[in-house]
Each structure stands twice: as structure tokens, then as C-alpha cells.
XYZ file of C-alpha atoms in Angstrom:
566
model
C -13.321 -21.928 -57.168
C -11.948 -24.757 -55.072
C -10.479 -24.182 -51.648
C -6.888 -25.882 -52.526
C -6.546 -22.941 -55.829
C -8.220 -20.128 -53.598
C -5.444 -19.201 -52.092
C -3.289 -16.382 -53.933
C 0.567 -16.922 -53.330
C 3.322 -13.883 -53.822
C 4.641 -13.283 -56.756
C 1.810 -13.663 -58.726
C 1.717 -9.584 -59.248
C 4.148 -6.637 -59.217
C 3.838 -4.023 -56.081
C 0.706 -1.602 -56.375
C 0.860 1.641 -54.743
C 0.106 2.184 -51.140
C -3.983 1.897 -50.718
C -5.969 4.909 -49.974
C -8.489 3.979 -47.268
C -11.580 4.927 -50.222
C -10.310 2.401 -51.699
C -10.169 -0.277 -49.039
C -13.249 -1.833 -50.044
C -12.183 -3.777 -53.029
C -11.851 -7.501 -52.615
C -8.229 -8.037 -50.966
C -5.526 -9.262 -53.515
C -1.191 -10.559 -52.875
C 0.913 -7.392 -52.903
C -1.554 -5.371 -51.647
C 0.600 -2.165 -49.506
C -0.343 -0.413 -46.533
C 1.421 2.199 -44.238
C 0.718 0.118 -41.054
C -0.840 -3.118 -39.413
C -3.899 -1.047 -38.457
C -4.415 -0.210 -41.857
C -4.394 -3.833 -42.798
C -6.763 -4.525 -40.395
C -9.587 -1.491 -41.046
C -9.297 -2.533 -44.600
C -10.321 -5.713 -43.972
C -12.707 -4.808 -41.486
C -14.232 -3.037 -44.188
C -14.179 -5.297 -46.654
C -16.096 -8.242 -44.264
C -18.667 -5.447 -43.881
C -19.223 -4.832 -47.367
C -19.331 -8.917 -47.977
C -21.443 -9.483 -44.986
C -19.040 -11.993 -42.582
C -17.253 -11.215 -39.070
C -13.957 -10.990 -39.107
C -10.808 -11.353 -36.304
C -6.907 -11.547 -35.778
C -6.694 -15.235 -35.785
C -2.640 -14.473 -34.943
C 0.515 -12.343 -35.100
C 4.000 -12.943 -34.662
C 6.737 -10.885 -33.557
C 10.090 -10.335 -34.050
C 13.431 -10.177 -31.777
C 12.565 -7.141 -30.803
C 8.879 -7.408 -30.123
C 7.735 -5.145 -32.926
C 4.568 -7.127 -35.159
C 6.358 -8.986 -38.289
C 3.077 -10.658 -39.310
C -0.145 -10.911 -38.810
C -2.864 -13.248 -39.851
C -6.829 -11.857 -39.974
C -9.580 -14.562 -40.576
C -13.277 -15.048 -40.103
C -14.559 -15.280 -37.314
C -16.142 -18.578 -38.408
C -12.690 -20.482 -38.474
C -12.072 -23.093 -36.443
C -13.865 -25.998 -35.044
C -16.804 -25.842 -32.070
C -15.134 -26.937 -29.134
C -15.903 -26.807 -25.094
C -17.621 -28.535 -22.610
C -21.336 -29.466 -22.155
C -23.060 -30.069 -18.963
C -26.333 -31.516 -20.921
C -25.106 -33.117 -24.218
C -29.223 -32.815 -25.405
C -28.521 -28.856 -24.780
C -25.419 -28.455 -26.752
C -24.112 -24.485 -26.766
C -24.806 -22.474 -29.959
C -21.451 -22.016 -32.199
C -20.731 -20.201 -34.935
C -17.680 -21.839 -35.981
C -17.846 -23.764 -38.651
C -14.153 -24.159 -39.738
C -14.112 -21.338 -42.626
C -10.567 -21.459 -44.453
C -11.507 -17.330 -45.575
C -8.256 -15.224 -44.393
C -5.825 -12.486 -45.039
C -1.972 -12.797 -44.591
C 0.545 -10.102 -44.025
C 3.947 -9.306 -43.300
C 6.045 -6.089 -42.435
C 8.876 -5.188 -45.729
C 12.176 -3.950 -45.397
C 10.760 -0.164 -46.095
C 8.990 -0.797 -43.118
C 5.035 -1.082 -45.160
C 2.728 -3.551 -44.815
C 2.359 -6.456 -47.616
C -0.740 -8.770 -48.001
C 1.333 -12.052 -48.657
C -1.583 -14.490 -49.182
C -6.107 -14.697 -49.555
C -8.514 -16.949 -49.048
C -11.333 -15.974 -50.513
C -14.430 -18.571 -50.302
C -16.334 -18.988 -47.639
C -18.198 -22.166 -46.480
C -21.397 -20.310 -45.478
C -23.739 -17.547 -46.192
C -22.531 -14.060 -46.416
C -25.050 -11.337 -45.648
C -23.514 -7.255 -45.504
C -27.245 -6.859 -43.239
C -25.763 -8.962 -40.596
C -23.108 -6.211 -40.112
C -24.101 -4.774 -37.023
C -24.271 -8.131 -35.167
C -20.960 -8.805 -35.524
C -19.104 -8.793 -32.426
C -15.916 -6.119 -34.471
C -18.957 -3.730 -35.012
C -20.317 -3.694 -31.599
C -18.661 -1.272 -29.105
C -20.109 0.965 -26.324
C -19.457 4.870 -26.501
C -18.381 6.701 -23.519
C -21.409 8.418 -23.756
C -23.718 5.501 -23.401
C -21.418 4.116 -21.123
C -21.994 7.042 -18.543
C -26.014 6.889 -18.964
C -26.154 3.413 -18.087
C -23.899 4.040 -15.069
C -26.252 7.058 -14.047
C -29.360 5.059 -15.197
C -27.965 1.773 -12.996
C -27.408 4.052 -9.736
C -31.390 5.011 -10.027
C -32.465 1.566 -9.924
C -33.930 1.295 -13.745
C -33.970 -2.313 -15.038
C -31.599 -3.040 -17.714
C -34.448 -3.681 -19.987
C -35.674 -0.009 -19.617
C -32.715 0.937 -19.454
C -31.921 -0.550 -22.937
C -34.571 0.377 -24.626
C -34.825 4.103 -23.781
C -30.990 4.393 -25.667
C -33.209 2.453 -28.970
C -35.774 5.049 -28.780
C -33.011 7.779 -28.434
C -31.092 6.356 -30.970
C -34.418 5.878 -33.512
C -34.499 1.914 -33.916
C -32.018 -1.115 -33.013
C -30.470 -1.156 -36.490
C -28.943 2.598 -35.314
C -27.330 1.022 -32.178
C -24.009 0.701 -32.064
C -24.162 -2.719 -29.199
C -26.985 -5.041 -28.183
C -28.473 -5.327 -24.844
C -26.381 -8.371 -24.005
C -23.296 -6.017 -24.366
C -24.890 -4.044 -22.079
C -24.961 -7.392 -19.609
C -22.151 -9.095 -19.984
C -19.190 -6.250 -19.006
C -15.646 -7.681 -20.116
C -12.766 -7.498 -18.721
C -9.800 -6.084 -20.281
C -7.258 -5.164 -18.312
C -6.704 -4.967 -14.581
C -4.521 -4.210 -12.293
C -4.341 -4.631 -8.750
C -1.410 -4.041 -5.531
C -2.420 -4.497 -1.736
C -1.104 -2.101 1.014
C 1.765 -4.340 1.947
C 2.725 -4.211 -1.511
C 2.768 -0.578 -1.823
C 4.666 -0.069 1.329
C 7.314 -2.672 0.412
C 7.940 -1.016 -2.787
C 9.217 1.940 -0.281
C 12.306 0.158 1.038
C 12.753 -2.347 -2.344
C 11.532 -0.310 -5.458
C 14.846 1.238 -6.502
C 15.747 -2.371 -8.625
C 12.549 -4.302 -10.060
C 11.914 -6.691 -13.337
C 8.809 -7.006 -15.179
C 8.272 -9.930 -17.237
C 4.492 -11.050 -19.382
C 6.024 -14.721 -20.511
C 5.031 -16.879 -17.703
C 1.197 -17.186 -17.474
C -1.509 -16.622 -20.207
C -4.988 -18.045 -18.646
C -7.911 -18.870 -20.025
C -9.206 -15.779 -21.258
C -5.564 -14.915 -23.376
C -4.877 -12.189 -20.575
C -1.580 -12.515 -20.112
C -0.333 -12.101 -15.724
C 2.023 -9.226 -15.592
C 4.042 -8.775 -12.432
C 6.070 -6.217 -11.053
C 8.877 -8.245 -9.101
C 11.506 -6.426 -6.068
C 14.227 -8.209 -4.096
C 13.465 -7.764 -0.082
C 16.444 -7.700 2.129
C 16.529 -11.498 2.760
C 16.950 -11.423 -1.333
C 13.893 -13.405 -1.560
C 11.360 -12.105 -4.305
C 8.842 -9.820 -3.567
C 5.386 -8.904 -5.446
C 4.810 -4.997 -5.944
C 1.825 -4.956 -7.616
C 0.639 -7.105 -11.147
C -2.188 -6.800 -13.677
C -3.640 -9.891 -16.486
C -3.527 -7.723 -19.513
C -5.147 -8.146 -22.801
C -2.885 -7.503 -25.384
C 1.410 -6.664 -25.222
C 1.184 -3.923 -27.192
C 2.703 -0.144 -26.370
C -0.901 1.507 -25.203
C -1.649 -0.881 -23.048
C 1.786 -1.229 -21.490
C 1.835 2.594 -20.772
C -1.503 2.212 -19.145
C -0.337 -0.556 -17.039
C 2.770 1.883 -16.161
C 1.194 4.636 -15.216
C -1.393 3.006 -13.161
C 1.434 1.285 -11.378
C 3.825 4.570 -10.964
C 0.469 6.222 -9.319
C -0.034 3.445 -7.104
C 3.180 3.874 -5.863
C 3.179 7.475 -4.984
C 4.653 8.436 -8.183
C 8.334 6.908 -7.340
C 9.794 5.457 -10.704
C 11.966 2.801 -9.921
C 16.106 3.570 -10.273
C 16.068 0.269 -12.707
C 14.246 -2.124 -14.533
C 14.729 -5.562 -16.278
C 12.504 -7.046 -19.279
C 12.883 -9.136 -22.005
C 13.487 -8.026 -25.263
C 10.397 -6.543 -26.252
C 9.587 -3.103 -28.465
C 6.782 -2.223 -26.965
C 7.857 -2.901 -23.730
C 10.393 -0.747 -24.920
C 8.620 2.103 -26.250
C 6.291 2.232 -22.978
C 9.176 2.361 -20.714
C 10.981 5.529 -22.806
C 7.132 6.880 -22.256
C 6.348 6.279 -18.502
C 10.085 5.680 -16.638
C 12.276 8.217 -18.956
C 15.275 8.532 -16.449
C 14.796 4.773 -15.206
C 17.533 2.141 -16.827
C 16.485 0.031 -18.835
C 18.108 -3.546 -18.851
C 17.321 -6.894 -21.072
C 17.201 -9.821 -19.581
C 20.642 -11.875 -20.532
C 19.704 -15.502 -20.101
C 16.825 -15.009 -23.056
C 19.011 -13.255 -25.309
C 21.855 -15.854 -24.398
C 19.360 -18.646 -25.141
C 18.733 -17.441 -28.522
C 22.021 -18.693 -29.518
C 21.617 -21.980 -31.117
C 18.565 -20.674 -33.005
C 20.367 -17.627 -34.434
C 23.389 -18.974 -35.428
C 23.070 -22.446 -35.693
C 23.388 -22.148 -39.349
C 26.911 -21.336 -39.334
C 29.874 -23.542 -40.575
C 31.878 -22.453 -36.866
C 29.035 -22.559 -34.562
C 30.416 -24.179 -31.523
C 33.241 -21.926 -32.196
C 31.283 -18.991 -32.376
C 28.994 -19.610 -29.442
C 32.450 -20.592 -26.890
C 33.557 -17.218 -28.060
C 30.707 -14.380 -27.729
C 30.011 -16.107 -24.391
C 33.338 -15.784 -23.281
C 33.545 -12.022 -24.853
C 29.909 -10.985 -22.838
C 30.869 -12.916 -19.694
C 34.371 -12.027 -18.880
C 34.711 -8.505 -20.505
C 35.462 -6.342 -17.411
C 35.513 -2.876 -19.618
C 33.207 -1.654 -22.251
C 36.732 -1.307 -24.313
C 37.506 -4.557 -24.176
C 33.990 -5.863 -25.035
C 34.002 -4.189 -28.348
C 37.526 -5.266 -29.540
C 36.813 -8.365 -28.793
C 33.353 -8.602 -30.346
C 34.658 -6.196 -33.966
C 37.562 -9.175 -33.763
C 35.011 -12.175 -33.846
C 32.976 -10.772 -36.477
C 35.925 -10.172 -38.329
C 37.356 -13.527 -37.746
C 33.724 -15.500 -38.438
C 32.802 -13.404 -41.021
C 29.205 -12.546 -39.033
C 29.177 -8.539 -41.030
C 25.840 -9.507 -42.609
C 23.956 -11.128 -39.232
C 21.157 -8.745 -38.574
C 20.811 -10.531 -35.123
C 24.252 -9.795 -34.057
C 24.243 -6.271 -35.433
C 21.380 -5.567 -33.141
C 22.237 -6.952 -30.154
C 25.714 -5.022 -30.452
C 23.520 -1.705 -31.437
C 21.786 -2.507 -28.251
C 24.688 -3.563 -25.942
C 24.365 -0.899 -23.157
C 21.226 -2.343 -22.598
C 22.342 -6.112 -21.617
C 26.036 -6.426 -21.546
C 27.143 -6.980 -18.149
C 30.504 -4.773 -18.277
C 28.101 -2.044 -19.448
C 25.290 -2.567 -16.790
C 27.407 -3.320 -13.988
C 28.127 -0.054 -12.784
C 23.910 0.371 -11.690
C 22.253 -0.534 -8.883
C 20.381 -4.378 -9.553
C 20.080 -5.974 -6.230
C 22.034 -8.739 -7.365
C 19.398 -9.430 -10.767
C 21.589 -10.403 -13.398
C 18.254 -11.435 -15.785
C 14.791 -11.721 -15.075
C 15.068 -14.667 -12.922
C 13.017 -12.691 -10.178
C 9.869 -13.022 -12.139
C 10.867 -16.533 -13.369
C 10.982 -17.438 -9.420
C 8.151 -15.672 -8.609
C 6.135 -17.449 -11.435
C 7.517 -20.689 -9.941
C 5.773 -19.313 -6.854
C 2.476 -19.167 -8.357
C 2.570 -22.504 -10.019
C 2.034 -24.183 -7.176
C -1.676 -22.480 -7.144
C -2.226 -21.284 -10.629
C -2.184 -22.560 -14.598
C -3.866 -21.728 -17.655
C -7.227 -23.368 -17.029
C -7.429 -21.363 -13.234
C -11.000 -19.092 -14.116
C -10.527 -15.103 -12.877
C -12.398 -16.327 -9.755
C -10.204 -18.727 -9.108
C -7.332 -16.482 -9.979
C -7.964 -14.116 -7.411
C -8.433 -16.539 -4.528
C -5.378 -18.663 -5.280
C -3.284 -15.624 -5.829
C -4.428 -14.476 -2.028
C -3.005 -17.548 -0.822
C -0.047 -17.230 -2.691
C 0.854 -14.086 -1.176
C -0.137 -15.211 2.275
C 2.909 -17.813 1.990
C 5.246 -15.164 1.096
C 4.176 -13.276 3.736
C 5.131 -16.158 6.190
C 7.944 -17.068 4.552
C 9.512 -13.592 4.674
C 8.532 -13.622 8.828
C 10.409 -17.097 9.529
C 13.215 -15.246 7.072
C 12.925 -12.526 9.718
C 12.859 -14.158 13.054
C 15.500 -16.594 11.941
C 18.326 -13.272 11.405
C 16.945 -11.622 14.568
C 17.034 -14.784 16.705
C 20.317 -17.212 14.950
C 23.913 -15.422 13.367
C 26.324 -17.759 11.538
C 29.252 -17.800 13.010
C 32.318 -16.130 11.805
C 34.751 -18.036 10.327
C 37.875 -15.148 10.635
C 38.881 -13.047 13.282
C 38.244 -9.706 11.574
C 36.209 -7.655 13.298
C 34.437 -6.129 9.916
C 33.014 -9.963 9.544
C 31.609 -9.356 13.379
C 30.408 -6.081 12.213
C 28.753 -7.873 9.335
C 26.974 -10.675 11.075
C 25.504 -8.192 13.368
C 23.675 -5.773 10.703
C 22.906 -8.385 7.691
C 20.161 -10.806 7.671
C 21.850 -14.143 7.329
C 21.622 -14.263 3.519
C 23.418 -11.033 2.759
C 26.023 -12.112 5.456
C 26.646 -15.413 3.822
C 27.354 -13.169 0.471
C 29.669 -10.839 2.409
C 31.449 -13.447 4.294
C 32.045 -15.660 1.172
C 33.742 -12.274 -0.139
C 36.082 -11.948 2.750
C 36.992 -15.367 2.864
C 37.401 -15.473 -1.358
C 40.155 -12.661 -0.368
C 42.747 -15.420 0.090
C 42.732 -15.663 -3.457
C 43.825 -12.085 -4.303
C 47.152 -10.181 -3.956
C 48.588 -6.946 -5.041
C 50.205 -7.493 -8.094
C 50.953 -2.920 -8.294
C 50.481 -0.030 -6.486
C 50.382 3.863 -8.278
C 49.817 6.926 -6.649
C 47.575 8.706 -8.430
C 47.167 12.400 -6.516
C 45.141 11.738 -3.768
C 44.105 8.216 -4.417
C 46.373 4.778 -4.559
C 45.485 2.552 -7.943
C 46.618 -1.185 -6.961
C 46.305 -3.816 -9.552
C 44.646 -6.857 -7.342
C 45.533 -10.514 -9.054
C 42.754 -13.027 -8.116
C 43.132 -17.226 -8.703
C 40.021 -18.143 -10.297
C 38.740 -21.399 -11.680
C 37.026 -20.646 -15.256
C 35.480 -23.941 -16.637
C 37.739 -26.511 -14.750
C 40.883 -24.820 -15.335
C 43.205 -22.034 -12.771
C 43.550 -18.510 -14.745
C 44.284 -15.187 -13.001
C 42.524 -12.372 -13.529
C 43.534 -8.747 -12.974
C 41.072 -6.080 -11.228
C 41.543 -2.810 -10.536
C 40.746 -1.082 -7.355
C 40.882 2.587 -6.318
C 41.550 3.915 -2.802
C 41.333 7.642 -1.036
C 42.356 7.101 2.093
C 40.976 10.569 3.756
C 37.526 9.644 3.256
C 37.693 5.854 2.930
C 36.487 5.269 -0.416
C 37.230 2.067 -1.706
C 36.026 1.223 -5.192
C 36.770 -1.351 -8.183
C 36.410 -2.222 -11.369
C 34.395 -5.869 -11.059
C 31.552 -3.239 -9.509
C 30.049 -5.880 -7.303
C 28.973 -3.175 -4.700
C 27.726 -0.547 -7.499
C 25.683 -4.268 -8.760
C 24.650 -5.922 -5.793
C 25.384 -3.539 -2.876
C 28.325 -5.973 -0.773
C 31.641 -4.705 -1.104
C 34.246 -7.190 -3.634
C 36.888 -9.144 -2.207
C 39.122 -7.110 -4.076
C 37.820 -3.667 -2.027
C 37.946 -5.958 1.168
C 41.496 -7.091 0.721
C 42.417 -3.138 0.370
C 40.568 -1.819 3.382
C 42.270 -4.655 5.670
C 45.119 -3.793 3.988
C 45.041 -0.165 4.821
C 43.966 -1.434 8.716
C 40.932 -0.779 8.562
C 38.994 -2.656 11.063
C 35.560 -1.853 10.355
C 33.198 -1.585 6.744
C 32.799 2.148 6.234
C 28.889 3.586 7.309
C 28.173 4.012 3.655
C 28.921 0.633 1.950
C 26.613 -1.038 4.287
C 23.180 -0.864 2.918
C 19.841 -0.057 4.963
C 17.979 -2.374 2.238
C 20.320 -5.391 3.712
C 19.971 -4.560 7.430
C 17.917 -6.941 9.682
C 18.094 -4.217 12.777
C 16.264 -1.961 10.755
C 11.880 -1.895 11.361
C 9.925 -2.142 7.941
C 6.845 -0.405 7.642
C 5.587 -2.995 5.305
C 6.423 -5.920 7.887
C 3.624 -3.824 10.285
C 0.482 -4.175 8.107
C -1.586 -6.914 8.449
C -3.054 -8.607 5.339
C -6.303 -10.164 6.523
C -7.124 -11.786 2.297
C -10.114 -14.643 3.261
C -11.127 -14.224 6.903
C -14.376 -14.416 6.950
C -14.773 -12.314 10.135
C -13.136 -9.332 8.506
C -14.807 -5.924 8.273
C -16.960 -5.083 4.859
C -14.356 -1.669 5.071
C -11.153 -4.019 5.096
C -12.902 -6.558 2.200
């Protein structure tokens, strides 16, 4: 059979009955049905057995939510030798010899697995004997893990050491690894937080994103960081790991391992991307933490989801408008059930879901938590841009580790000048209220440029109504605003009790990002108040506050440092 008609296309026979796994053994065929992915992959495990060649996941794609939507298994002899020789007369062994063999599937509608295409030949000898050598066979057992641990601590040679687990075992064709598995230990997944880390995540780990898109190095292990906001709003690392796949097991391992490095303290909030398994781990590990999606990459996704449409630039003006300037969940939905009405989008799965979804990413719905300002995952994004500047995709794990150290050491100094700079300069005031002297003596200069911008923008605003409603006083505040080059007013809504001076309103910039709205502002000074109330001025803000985290000393590549502290 030639390799251009070895390949099987869809369609070429009805659906068959979901495969038993006794029966998984049979050469693979189109319209072949599993349960699951895993399925599709033991049965062709099996199958390369029973032929005699190694096998892998060449690839996989997901979908808009992160859950697998295909996946593509291969020998292990596809592509073409590559890499660098030192000696070109000692060229590295390969066994790559650029075999075409493969398996194709997809996820249905029922949610079952369908093998879509087959390549069956295979440019080289096949031999079911060789079975144990392959690399998918080989694995070591707890159990043999733990003797060679035991056997290492007494000081026998790995040779010995090897060979008493054959004789144990009754030959090498009964072991389940070779003794080079035994040598060469691989890395999986790590992860790793220092001491400053851990106690930063004490003052900044109510409001943290986590993000897997920026880095995947060299060894497809792809750098996972946990990202804060300190008080200066600059971001802040609380711990990361390099991972080895983005699936749900190994997110909820990288979880817990991060929720017991930091004394067990789930974080209030947390911001991802869309992913389902990042999903699924989170509703696992962080059950009362909320859960956000990061709006810029679903807002990105615009052109590529829609584009199709007749009324695109029509469409896209008006869902950003809609997610942008809804201020109540109310008005959010009219307004979306009247685009899809008026566009005709009923049938857009993409749509559908995100609307299915919208607690989790539309601002007037996630407004009312706690973010430290984090409207998307641009935390992580910065922080990535951090580690550009000593890290790419060809950076080795050695190199990793000692870049990253200096990484963090230039954090570290940048967050002292940060410090020194609010404790030794103020910007100066630009009104005579005393809550703006108030202000410039508690906030580090970045969170006092945010507040003062707020009391200034309260020239814009005036009371448009005023209701007594029992205790409290509703006023309608009318603010000038410019909204993409042109003046519109916009009405916000902003509830006073007098007795115990709470002040709140309905743009929730204090519930978001923990300064108190122009619109509160121009109520308070309204009401004479001279001074912010105690509780809308946040400790995570303060610059006369003392950090524990600022006190330890992070000593990464001094050569004079104790073997304790290495």
C-alpha cells in the first residue's frame, strides 16, 4: 500500500459501537468510538505493542474552554533527527526516521471519542519483542522506587543495585525499566517559593492571577506563576512551578502544593484564562475562592469568532460597548438578549458560552470583589515581561534557576527604591482638603496618585437627586465623561448612612480596587466630612505600615553564604 492511499478518511464507514478494551487490539480503523481520550490512547498503546513499534502523542488541541477537542498519537519514529553535535565524526544515535504511521481523533457532540483518520505503514521494521524497550512501556513502581532510595542511602553502586531488582524480578525481560531509567531521574513537575515569597503572600494573597501562556522552555514544561499586587501596585511573585502537562491532575497538584506552602490560606480571588482544567482544579483545591477569566483574551477572540458575520464591525462596536459600560448585571443582559436578537447570533455556540459563563468575566458582575485593581491577567503578562529580560525557550533548567534568582533580586530592589521613595518624597497636594493631606500621608505615592486623581475627577460630578431612603440618603451623582472622543454623562448611584459613615456606590471602585470613587468622595465632602473614614483606607496601601516580608534577607548566589541558608 502506498503512503499517499494509506491514509483512511471519514466517511468511508458507518459508526461501530463503543470498543470494549478486549477488543482494543485490532488494527485501528475511521469511526472507531471510545468513551474517552485515555481510551484512545491505551488502545493504541496496545495495538503498537502487539505490532512491535513505540508509540507517542505527537499533539492535541483544545478548545475555548480548555477541554481536549483532538488529539493526534504517532510513532515515536516520526519526525526528522535534529540537534546539535559537538564532534560531527560522533554523531548522536536517533531513532527518528520520519515515519508517517498515526492515529487521529476528535471529541463528538455526544461527548465520545472518534478515530477521524490512520496511517498505517511504517517505514521500518516492526518487532512486538522490542516491546519492553520502548520508552511508553518503561515506568518505575513505587516499590522499586523506595528500594533504590534505601539501597542509594547504604552506599550500593547503581550497578548492584540494578541488578539485585533483575535477580528479584527473575531476568531483564521481567523488568518493568532499564538501568539507565534508573540513572537518568526526570523531571516532571516542580515547584518552588522562597521565604520572602511566602511572607509576602501574608499581606498580598487575598487577590492573585495565575497564568501557563507565557513561557514553555526547552523541555515543553510550561513556567507557571502565582502573581500578587504589593502595595506600590507593582507585581509580586508568590511562588511558581515549570509543569509538564495543563491538564486537571496536575493543576490540583500544583494547587495544593502551593495552598500548603502558604500556610493553608486560599486566596479571596483568582484570575486565569479560559481554561477547563484550570477550571476543574480550582472548583477542587480553592472551592470558596472566585474565580475570574481574564477579559482582554476573551475580548481578543473577537475577530476570530465572529469575523464571519455579514455585521461584524457592527457587532464587535456593540458587545464591547454592552461588557464595558454595563454598570448593572440587569442592564448587561437586556442589552446582550437585544443584540442577539437584533444580529441574529441564537445559533453562536461561542457567544452562548461566554453569556452561560458571564459571572465569571463580566465586569458589572465581578466588580463588586476584591481585585487589587486586576482587571485581566495583565499581572502575569508583566511579570513575564519581567523575566524576559533573563529567560526564553532555549534557557536549560540550570540556567533557569540562576537567571530566575536574579530576576527576583531586581524586584527585590526595585520594591526598596519603591519604598524609600514614599517614606522619604510626598506629592504635593493639589486641593486644600484635608482628606487629600490625610491621603498623602498613609499611601505610598502610587496609591495616592490613584486617590488624588479621584478627588480631583470630582469636578466632573454633581447631584443630579437626592431620596431618603430610612436611614440612608440615595443621590443620583451625574459625571461628564469623554467615551471615544465624544462628552456623554453618565449616571451613578451612591448610598449614604450618615451615623456610621458609610459611603458606597454603584461603579464599585473601592469594593474593585480598594480607593474610594469620586462619586463617594464628592458625597463625604458634601456631608463635611473632612477626613476618609478608618475603614476605607486600606492597610495593603499604607507605606507607614512595617512588612514582615520587607525584613528577610534573600542571600540567592553569595558565595559566602552558609550550606544551611543554600
Amino acid at each position: 500500500m502506498s503512503e499517499e492511499n494509506d491514509e483512511v478518511e471519514i466517511g468511508e464507514i458507518g459508526l461501530e459501537n463503543t470498543m470494549s478494551l478486549e477488543e482494543t487490539t485490532q488494527e485501528p480503523k475511521v469511526n472507531m468510538i471510545f468513551n474517552t481520550a485515555d481510551e484512545v490512547l491505551d488502545y493504541y498503546k496496545k495495538y503498537a505493542n502487539r505490532v512491535g513499534f513505540p508509540m507517542k502523542k505527537r499533539s492535541s488541541k483544545k478548545g475555548d474552554c480548555g477541554e481536549l477537542k483532538y488529539v493526534t498519537l504517532s510513532c515515536s519514529r516520526s519526525g526528522i533527527p535534529q540537534g546539535i553535535v559537538s564532534n560531527v565524526l560522533k554523531p548522536y544515535p536517533s531513532i527518528k526516521c520520519n515515519c508517517k504511521a498515526q492515529l487521529r481523533a476528535g471529541i463528538c457532540l455526544d461527548g465520545r471519542w472518534k478515530v477521524n483518520s490512520v496511517k498505517l505503514v511504517h517505514n521500518h521494521g516492526l518487532n512486538p519483542d522490542d516491546a519492553r524497550y520502548f520508552r511508553m512501556n518503561r515506568a518505575i513502581s513505587s516499590y522499586m522506587k523506595r528500594k533504590i532510595e534505601v539501597n542509594d542511602r547504604a552506599g550500593i553502586r547503581v550497578n548492584k543495585n540494578y541488578n539485585s531488582m533483575v535477580v528479584e524480578a527473575g531476568g531483564h525481560e521481567n523488568m518493568s525499566f532499564m538501568e539507565k531509567d534508573y540513572e537518568s531521574g526526570r523531571l516532571r513537575n516542580v515547584f518552588w517559593a522562597d521565604s520572602r515569597s511566602r511572607a509576602a503572600y501574608e499581606e498580598f494573597g487575598d487577590a492573585i492571577t495565575f497564568d501557563t501562556t507565557y513561557l514553555t522552555n526547552k523541555y515543553d514544561m510550561p513556567f507557571a506563576p502565582f502573581v500578587g499586587v504589593n502595595h506600590h501596585g507593582h507585581s509580586i511573585l508568590l511562588g511558581c512551578g515549570l509543569i509538564s502537562s495543563e491538564d486537571t491532575e496536575i493543576f490540583v497538584w500544583l494547587f495544593k502544593v502551593w495552598l500548603a506552602c502558604m500556610s493553608r490560606h486560599a486566596p479571596c480571588g483568582i484570575i486565569t484564562y479560559q481554561d477547563r482544567a484550570m477550571k476543574n482544579a480550582i472548583e477542587i483545591v480553592f472551592p470558596n475562592t472566585r474565580h475570574r477569566w481574564c477579559l482582554w483574551h476573551i475580548m481578543k477572540k473577537l475577530h476570530e469568532k465572529l469575523k464571519s458575520y455579514k455585521h461584524y464591525e457592527s457587532i464587535k462596536f456593540t458587545l464591547e460597548n454592552i461588557v464595558y459600560d454595563s454598570l448593572t448585571n440587569i442592564e448587561f443582559e437586556d442589552r446582550w438578549k437585544e443584540m442577539i436578537e437584533k444580529y441574529e447570533l441564537q445559533s453562536n455556540d461561542w457567544l452562548r458560552g461566554l453569556y452561560d459563563e458571564r459571572r465569571r468575566w463580566v465586569p458589572s458582575f465581578v466588580k463588586g470583589s476584591f481585585w487589587a485593581g486586576m482587571s485581566t491577567t495583565q499581572r502575569s503578562e508583566s511579570m513575564n515581561a519581567f523575566f524576559d529580560d533573563h529567560v526564553n525557550s532555549k534557557t536549560t533548567l540550570k540556567q533557569f534557576v540562576e537567571q530566575y534568582e536574579n530576576a527576583l533580586m531586581t524586584k527585590v530592589e526595585k520594591e526598596n527604591q519603591a519604598d524609600y521613595k514614599s517614606s522619604s518624597a510626598d506629592i504635593q497636594c493639589s486641593t486644600h482638603y484635608f482628606m487629600e493631606k490625610q491621603a498623602q500621608g498613609v499611601y505610598t505615592i502610587a496609591k495616592f496618585k490613584e486617590f488624588q486623581d479621584e478627588l480631583t475627577g470630582k469636578m466632573y460630578c454633581e447631584v443630579v437627586d437626592t431620596k431618603e431612603d430610612g436611614v440612608f440618603l440615595k443621590y443620583q451623582i451625574s459625571e461628564d465623561m469623554i467615551i471615544a472622543g465624544k462628552k456623554k454623562s453618565v449616571n451613578f448611584t451612591v448610598i449614604f448612612h450618615e451615623f456610621d459613615s458609610e459611603v458606597k456606590c454603584n461603579c464599585s471602585k473601592f469594593e474593585f480596587k480598594g480607593i474610594l470613587c469620586r462619586h463617594a468622595i464628592y458625597v463625604l465632602i458634601k456631608h463635611k466630612m473632612d477626613l476618609i473614614p478608618d475603614k476605607y483606607i486600606l492597610r495593603r496601601w499604607r507605606k507607614d505600615v512595617t512588612r514582615r516580608h520587607t525584613k528577610i534577607k534573600i542571600s540567592y548566589n553569595e558565595s559566602n553564604a552558609t550550606l544551611e541558608a543554600h
